[in-house]
Coordinates of C-alpha atoms in Angstrom, one line a residue:
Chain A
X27 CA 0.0 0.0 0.0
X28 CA 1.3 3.5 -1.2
X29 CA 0.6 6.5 1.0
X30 CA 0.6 9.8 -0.3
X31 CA 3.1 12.2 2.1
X32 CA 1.8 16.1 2.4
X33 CA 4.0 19.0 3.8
X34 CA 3.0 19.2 6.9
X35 CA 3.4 22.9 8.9
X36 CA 6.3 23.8 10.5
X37 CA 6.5 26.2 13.6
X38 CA 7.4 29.5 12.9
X39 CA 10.5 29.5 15.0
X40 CA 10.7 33.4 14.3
X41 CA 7.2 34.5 15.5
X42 CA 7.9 32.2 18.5
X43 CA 11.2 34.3 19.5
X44 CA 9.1 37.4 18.7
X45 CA 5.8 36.6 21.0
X46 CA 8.1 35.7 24.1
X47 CA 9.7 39.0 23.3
X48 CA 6.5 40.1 23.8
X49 CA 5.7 41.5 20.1
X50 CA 2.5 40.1 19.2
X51 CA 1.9 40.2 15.2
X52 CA -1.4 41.5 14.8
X53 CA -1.9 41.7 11.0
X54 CA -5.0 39.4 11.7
X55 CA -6.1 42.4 13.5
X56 CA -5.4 45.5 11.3
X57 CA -5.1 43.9 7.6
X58 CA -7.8 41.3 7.5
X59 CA -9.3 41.9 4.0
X60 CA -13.1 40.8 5.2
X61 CA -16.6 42.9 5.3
X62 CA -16.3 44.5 8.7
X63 CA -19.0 46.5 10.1
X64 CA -22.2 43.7 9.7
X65 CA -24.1 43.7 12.2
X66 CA -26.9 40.5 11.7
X67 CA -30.1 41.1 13.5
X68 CA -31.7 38.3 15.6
X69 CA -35.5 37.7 14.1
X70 CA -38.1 36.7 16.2
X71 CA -37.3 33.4 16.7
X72 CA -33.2 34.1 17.3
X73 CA -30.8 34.4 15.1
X74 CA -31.3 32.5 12.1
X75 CA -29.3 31.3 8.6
X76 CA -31.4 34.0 6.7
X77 CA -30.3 36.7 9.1
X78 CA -27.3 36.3 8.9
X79 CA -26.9 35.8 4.9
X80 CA -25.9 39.9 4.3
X81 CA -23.8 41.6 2.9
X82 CA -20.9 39.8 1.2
X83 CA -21.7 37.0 3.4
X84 CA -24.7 36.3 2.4
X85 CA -23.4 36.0 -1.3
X86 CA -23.1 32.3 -2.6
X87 CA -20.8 31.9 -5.5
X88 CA -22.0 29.6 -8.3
X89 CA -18.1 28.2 -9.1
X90 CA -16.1 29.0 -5.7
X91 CA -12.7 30.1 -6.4
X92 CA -10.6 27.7 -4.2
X93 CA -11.5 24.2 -2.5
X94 CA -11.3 24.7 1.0
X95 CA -12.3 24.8 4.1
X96 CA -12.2 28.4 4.7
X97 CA -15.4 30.2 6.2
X98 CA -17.5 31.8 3.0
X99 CA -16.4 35.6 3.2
X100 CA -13.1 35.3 5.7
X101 CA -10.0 36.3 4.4
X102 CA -8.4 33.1 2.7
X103 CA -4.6 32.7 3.4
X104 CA -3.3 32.4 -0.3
X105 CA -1.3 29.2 0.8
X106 CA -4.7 27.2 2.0
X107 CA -4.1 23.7 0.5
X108 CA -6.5 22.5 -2.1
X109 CA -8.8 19.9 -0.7
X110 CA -9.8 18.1 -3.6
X111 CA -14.1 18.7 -3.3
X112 CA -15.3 17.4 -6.6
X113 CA -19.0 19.2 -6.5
X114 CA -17.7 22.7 -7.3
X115 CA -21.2 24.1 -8.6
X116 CA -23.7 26.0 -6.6
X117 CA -26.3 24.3 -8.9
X118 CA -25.2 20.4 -8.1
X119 CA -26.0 21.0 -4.5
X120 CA -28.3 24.2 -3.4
X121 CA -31.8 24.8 -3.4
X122 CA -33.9 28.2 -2.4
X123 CA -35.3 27.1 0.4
X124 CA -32.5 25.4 2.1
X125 CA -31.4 27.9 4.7
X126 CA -35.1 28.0 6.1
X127 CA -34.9 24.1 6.1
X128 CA -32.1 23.5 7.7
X129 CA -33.2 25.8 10.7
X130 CA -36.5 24.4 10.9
X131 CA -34.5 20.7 10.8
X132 CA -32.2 22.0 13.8
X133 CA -36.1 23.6 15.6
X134 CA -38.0 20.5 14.9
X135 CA -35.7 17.3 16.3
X136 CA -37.1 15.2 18.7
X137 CA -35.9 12.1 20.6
X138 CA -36.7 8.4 19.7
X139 CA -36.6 7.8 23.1
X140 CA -38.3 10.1 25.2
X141 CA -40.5 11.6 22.6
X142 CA -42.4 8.7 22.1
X143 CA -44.8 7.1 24.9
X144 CA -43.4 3.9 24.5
X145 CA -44.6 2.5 28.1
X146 CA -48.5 3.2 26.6
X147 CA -47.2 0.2 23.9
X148 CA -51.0 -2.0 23.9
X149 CA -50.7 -5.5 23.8
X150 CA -52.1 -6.5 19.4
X151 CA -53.0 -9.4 18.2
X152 CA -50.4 -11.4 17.2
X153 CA -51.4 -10.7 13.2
X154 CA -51.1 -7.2 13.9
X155 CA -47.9 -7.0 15.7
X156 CA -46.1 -9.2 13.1
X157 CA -47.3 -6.7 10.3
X158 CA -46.4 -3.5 12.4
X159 CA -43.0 -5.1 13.1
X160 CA -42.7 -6.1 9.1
X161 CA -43.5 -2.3 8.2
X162 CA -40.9 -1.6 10.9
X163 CA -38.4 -3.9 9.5
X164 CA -38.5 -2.4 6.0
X165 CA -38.6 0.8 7.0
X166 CA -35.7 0.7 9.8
X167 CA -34.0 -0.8 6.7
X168 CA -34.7 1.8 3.9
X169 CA -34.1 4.5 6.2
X170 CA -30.8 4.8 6.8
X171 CA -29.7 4.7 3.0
X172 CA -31.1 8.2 3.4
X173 CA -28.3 8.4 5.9
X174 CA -25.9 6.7 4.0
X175 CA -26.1 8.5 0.8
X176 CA -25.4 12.5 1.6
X177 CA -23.1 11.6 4.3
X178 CA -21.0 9.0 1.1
X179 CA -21.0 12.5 -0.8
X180 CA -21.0 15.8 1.7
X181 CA -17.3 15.7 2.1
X182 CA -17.2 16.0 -1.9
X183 CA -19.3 19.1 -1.3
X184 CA -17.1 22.6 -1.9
X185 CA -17.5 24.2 1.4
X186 CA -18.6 27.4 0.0
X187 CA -21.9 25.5 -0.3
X188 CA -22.1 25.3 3.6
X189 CA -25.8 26.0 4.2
X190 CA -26.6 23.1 1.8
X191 CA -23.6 20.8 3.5
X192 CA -25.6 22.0 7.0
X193 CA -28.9 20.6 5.9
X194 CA -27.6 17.3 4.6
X195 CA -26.0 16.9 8.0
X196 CA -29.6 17.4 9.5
X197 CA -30.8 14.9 7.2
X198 CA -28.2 12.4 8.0
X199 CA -29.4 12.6 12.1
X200 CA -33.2 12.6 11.2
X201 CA -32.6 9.2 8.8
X202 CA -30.3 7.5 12.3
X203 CA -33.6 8.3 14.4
X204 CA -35.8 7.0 11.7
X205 CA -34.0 3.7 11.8
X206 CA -33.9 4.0 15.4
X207 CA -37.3 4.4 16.1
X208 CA -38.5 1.5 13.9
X209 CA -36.0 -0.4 15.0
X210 CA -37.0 -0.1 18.7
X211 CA -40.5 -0.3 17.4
X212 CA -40.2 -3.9 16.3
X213 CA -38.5 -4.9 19.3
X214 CA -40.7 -3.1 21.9
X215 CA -43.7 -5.1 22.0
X216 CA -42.6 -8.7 21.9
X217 CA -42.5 -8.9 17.9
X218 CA -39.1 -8.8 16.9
X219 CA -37.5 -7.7 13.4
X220 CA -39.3 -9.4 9.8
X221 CA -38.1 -10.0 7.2
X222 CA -35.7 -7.7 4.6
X223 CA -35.9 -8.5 0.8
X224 CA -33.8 -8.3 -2.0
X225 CA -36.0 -5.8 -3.6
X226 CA -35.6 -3.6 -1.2
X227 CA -32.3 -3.7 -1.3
X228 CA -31.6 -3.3 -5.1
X229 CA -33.2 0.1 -4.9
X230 CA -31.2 1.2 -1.8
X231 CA -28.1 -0.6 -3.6
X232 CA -29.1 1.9 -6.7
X233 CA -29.2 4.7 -4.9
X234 CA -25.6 4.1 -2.7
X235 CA -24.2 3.7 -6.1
X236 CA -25.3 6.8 -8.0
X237 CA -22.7 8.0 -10.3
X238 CA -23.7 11.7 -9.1
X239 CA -25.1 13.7 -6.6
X240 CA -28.1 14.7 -9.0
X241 CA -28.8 10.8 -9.7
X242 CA -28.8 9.9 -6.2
X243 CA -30.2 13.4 -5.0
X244 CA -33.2 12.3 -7.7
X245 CA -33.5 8.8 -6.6
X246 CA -33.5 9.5 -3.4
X247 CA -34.5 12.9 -2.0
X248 CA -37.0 12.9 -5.2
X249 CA -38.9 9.2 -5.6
X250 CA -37.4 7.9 -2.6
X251 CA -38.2 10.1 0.6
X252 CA -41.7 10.7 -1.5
X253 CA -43.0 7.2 -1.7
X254 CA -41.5 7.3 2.0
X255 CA -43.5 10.3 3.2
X256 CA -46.4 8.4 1.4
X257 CA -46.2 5.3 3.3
X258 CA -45.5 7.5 6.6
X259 CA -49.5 9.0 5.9
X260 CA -50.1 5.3 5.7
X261 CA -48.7 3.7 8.4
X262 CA -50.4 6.5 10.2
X263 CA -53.6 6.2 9.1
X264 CA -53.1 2.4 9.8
X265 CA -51.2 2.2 13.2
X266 CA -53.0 0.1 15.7
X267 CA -52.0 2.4 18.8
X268 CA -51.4 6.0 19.3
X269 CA -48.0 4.8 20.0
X270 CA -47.1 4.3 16.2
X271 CA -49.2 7.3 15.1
X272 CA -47.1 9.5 16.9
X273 CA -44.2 7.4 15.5
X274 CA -45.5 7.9 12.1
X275 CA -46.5 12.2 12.4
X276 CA -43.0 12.7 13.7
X277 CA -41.1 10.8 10.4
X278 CA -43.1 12.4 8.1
X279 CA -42.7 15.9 9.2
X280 CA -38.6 15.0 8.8
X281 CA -39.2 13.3 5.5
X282 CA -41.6 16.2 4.3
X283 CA -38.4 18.1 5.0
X284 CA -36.4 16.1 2.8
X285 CA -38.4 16.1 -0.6
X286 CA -39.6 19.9 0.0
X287 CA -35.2 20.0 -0.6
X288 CA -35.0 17.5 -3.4
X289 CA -37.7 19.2 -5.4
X290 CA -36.4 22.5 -5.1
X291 CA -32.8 21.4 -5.8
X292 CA -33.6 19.6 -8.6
X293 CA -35.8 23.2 -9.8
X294 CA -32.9 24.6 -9.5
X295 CA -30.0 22.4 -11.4
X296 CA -32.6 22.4 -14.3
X297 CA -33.5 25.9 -14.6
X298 CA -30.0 26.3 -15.0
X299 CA -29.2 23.9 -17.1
X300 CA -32.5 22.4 -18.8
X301 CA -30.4 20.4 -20.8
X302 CA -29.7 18.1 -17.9
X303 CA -33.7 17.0 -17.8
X304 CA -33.2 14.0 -20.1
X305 CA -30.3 12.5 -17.5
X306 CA -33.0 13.3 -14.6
X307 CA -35.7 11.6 -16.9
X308 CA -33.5 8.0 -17.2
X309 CA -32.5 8.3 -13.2
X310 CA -36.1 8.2 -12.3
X311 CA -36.7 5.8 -15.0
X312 CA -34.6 3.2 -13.5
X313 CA -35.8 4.1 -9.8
X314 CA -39.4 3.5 -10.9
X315 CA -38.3 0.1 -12.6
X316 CA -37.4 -1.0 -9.0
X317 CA -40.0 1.1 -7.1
X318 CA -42.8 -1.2 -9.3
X319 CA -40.8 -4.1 -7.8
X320 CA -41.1 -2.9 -4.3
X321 CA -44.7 -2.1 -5.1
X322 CA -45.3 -6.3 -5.8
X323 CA -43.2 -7.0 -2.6
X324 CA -45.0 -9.4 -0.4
X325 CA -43.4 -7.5 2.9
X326 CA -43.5 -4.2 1.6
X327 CA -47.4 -4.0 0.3
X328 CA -49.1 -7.0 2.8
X329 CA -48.4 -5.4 6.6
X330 CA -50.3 -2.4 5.9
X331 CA -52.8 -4.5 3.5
X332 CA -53.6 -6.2 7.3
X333 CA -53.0 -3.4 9.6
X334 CA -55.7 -1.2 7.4
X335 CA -58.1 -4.1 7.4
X336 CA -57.2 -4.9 11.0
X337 CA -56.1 -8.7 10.4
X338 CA -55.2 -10.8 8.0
X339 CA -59.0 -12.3 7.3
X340 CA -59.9 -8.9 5.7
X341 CA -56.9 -8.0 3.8
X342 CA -57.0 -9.3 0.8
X343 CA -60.6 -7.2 0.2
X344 CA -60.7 -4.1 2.8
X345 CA -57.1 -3.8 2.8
X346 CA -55.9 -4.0 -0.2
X347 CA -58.5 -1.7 -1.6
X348 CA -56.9 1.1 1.1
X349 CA -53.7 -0.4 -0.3
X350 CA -54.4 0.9 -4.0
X351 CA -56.2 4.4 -2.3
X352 CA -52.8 4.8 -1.0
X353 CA -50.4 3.9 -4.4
X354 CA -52.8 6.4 -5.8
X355 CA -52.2 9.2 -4.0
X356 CA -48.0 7.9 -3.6
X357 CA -48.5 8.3 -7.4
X358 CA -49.9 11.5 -7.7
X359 CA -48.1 12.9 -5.0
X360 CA -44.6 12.1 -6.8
X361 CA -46.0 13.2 -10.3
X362 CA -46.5 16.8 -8.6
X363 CA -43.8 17.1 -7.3
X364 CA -41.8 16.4 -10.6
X365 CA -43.7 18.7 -12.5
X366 CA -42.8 21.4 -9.6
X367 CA -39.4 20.8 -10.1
X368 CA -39.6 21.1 -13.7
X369 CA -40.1 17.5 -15.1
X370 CA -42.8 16.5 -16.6
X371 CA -43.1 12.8 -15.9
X372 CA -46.4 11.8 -16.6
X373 CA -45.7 10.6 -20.5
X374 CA -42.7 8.8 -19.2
X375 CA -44.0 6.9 -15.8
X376 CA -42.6 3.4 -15.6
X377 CA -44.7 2.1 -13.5
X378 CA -47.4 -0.9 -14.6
X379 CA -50.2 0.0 -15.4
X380 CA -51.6 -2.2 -12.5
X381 CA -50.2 0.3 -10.2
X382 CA -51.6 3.7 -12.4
X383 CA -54.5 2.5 -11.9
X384 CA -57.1 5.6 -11.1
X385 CA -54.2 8.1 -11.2
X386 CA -54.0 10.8 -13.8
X387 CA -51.1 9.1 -15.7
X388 CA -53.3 5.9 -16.5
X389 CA -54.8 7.4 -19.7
X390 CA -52.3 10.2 -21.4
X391 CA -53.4 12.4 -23.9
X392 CA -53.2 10.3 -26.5
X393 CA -55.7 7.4 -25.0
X394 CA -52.7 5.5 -24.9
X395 CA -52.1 3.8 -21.7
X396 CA -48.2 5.3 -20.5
X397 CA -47.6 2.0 -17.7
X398 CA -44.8 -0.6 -19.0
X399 CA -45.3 -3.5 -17.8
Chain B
X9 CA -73.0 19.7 16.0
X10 CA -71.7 23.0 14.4
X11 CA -68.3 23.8 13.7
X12 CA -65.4 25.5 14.7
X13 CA -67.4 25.9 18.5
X14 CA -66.8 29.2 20.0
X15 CA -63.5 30.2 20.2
X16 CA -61.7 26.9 18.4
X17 CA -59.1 28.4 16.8
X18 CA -58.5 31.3 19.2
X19 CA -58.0 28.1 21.6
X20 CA -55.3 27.3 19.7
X21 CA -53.3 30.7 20.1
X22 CA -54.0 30.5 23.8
X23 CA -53.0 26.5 24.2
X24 CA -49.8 27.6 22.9
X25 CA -49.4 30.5 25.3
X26 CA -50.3 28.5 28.6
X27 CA -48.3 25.8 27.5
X28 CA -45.5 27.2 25.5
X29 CA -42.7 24.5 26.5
X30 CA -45.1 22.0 24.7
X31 CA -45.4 23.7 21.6
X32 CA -41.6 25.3 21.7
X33 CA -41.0 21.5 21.8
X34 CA -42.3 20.5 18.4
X35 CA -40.4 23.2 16.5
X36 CA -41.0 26.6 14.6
X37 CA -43.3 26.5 11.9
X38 CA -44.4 28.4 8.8
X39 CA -47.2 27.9 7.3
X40 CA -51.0 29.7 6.0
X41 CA -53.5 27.0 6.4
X42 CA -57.1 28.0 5.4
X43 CA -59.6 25.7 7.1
X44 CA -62.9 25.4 4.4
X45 CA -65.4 24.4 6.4
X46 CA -68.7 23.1 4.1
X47 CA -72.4 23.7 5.3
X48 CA -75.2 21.2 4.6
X49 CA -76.9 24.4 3.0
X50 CA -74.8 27.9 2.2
X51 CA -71.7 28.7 0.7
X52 CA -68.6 27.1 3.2
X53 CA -67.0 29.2 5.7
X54 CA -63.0 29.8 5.6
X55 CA -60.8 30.1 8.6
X56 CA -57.6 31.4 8.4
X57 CA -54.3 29.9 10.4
X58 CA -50.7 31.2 10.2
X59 CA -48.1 29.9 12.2
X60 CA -45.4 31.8 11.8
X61 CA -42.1 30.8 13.9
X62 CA -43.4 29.5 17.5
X63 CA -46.6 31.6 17.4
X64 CA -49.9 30.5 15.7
X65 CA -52.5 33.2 14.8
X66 CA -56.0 32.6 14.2
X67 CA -57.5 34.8 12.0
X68 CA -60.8 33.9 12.4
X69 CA -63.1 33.8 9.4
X70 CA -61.6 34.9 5.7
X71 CA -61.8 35.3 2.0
X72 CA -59.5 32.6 0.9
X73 CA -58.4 34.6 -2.2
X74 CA -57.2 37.6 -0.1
X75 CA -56.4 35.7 3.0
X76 CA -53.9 33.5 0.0
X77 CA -53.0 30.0 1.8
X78 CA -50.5 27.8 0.9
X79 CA -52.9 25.0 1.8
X80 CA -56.6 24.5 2.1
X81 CA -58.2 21.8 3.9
X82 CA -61.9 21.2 2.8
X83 CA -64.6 19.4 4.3
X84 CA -68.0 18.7 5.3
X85 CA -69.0 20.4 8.7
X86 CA -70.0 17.4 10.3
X87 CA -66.6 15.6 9.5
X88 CA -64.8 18.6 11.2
X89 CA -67.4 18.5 14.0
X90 CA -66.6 14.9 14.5
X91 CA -63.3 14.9 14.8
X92 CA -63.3 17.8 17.4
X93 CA -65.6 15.5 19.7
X94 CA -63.2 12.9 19.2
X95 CA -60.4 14.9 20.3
X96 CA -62.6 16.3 23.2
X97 CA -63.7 12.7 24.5
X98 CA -60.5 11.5 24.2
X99 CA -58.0 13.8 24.6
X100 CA -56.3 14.2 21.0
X101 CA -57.7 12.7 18.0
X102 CA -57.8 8.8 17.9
X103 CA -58.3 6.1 15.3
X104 CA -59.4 7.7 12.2
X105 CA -60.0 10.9 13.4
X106 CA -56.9 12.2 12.8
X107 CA -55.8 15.2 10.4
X108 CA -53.8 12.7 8.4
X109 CA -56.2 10.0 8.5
X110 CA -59.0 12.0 7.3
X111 CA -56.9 13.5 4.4
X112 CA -55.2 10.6 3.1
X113 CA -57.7 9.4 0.8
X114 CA -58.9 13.0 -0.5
X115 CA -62.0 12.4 1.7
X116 CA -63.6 12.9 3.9
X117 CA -61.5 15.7 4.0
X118 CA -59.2 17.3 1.0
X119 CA -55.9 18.9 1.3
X120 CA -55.9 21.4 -1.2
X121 CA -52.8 23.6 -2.8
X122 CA -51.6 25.4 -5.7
X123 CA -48.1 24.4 -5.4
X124 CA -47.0 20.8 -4.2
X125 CA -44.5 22.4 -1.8
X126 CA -47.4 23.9 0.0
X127 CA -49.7 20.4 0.2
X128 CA -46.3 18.7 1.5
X129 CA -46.1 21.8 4.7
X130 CA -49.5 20.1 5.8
X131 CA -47.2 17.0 6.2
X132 CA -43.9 19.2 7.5
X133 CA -45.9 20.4 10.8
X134 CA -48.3 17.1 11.2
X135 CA -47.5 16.8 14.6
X136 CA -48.1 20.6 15.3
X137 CA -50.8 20.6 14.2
X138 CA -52.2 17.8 15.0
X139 CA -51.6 18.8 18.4
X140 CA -52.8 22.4 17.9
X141 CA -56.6 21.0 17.1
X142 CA -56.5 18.4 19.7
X143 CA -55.6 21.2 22.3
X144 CA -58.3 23.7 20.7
X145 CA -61.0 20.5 20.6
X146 CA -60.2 19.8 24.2
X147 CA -60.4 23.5 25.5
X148 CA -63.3 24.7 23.8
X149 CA -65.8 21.5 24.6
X150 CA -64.6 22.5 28.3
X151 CA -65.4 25.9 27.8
X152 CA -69.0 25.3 26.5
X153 CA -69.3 22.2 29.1
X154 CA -68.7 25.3 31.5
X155 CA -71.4 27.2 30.3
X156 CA -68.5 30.1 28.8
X157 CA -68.9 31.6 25.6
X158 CA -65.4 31.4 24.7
X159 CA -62.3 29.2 26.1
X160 CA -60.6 31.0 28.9

């Protein structure tokens, strides 16, 4: 194994000999070439991203000059080593609104453990608590992928781009206490963990392995957190206990968070460069190959089939029928969201046409029914 | 039963007051809900919302155009009215009675926006406001179960 060997800093034997002569240096002090005189103004709820984003400060440049670490708007050392960031464009990582995200991410955690009354757990059927532990399973499991994937590229992320770099790192804690609470879910009530399936897998496996930030970003802030936040209205609607519906209101306020950031990133890599929509277009075409896969999943569509039907006797009729209510509105949700970020996917869904069933991409224009099978 | 009973949404502003480390908990907020409440005869009635940072405003009755929400949830009266007395009897909402249960389908109640960003906020501050009607259920059936025209 070959290790690269860096300079590493010397002391300055001079400015030692000077300081214990007692001649401080000071040029820190009278030549620093920053904005002085800013004065940022608390707002009502403290002092906040937006209030401090003034002056020079406040200005985000879309191509940094250097790769460093360097604070936005401090006077850089001209010898700062190059720190290799490979995402060098404002447009690959920001979005309008993530300043107001990220403090409304720090305002809004809570705590898996105390936040959630876990001693008020009633004792289910044993139906019921093998399906709220399977929905537990897959979602402790799909979770942290969320997790995985901004943390595998933040450090690529020029730090000019902090605010963006900021909210990932929110998003990164909320995904941990998403697998945490699930987790503890299925083991709080004498269920236990289910079962995890290779479907699931492939699609977390196709986001870890996105060439880019915008395909994984797409994948997974875009489809993925949205079929998420979808099955979060779900399982709430669903949950047998208070317990799990409280579970299920705090996730989805995080995950909310998370595709109102994907949407408007993605609005704004393509409004400035529309060129990029056709890569966007064959992302999401091979997420929604493997999203209809997840959508014919055994653990993934049958636990809330029973939990909505409240056993397994109903679920094939009351259940599922809730079931396809659901896909609907997962569907239509997603298709909105697209077309607010500037894509237009409802001529190019992948989905079967099982699944579009009673959405607005069932019939296009045409007549001509869009699902692949 | 008619809906909002006196003083619902001004119950809201004053649950948040008396109990401010509960609300303070949950997290700032931003957000201009308009709450369309449809009459069995009559044009509906709109009430406006804002939350803005830790502090929730009820505006009491308005013209949705003017009043410009970022989402609208519709619904019959007697839906609304049931899931108040739900909250009251029980606390906070239970089973299906819940803002996100009632919504999920597109009925019995509709969550209604002109950008997707907007419909997704309802999701952002579930628990807020989920918590924000239960308290305003709960206080205003005590108020009227005391006789008071408005919650105290």
């Amino acid at each position: 194994m070959t290790t690269t060997t860096r300079p590493t800093p010397a002391a300055d034997q001079g400015y030692l000999d000077r300081l214990r002569q007692g001649k401080l240096d000071l040029r820190w002090l009278r030549e620093t070439r920053s904005e002085w005189g800013v004065r940022a103004r608390p707002s009502k709820v403290g002092l906040t991203l937006m209030d401090i984003a003034i002056g020079s400060y406040g200005e985000v440049p879309d191509r940094p000059p250097r790769r460093t670490m360097a604070p936005r708007g401090s006077d850089v050392d001209p010898e700062v080593p190059d720190l290799g960031y490979t995402i060098n464009e404002k447009a690959e990582v920001w979005s309008d609104n993530v300043l107001e995200l990220y403090e409304e991410a720090v305002a809004r955690q809570w705590s898996a453990t105390r936040d959630i009354p876990w001693r008020d757990l009633p004792e289910l059927d044993p139906d019921l608590e093998h399906a709220v532990c399977q929905l537990a399973t897959v979602l402790s499991e799909v979770e942290m992928v969320a997790s995985d994937f901004p943390a595998k590229w933040l450090w690529r992320i020029n730090h000019d781009f902090v605010e963006a770099k900021m909210f990932l790192c929110t998003q990164i804690m909320d995904e941990a206490r998403h697998t945490e609470v699930f987790r503890k879910r299925a083991l709080a009530n004498g269920g236990g963990l289910g079962k995890a399936s290779a479907v699931t897998e492939r699609f977390l496996q196709l986001v870890l392995d996105a060439q880019s930030y915008d395909e994984g970003s797409a994948l997974m802030h875009l489809l993925g957190e949205g079929i998420v936040l979808s099955l979060f209205r779900a399982g709430e609607l669903v949950a047998p206990s208070a317990v799990e519906k409280r579970i299920f209101r705090l996730c989805m306020q995080d995950e909310a968070r998370h595709v109102a950031y994907g949407t408007m990133h993605l609005r704004y890599r393509l409004e400035r460069d529309p060129s990029l929509a056709e890569d966007f277009h064959a992302y999401l075409d091979r997420g929604e190959d493997i999203i209809a896969a997840l959508f014919s999943t055994p653990e993934v569509v049958e636990p809330t089939a029973v939990l909505a039907a409240g056993g397994v006797a109903a679920a094939s009729e009351l259940g599922l029928a809730a079931a396809n209510v659901v896909r609907t509105q997962v569907v239509e949700e997603y298709l909105a969201r697209c077309a607010r970020a500037g894509l237009d996917r409802r001529s190019r869904l992948r989905l079967p046409s099982a699944l579009l069933e009673g959405t607005s991409a069932a019939v296009p224009m045409d007549g001509q029914s869009t699902g692949q099978a | 039963m008619p809906f909002p009973p006196p003083g619902f949404f001004e119950a809201m502003a004053e649950a948040v007051e008396t109990e401010p480390d509960r609300f303070r908990h949950l997290g700032i907020a931003s957000l201009r809900l308009c709450v369309l409440v449809e009459h069995p005869s009559g044009p509906p009635t709109a009430y406006g919302l804002v939350l803005d940072g830790d502090d929730v405003l009820p505006l009491g009755q308005v013209e949705p155009s003017a009043f410009e929400p970022e989402v609208t949830v519709r619904g019959p009266e007697e839906v609304w009215a049931a899931m108040a007395a739900d909250a009251a009897a029980h606390g906070a909402a239970s089973g299906s009675q819940t803002l996100n249960a009632l919504t999920l389908a597109g009925f019995p109640l509709a969550v209604e926006a002109d950008d997707p960003l907007g419909r997704d906020k309802f999701f952002r501050y579930a628990q807020t406001l989920q918590e924000l009607f239960d308290a305003a259920a709960t206080r205003a059936a005590g108020a009227q179960n005391l006789g008071r025209p408005s919650v105290a």
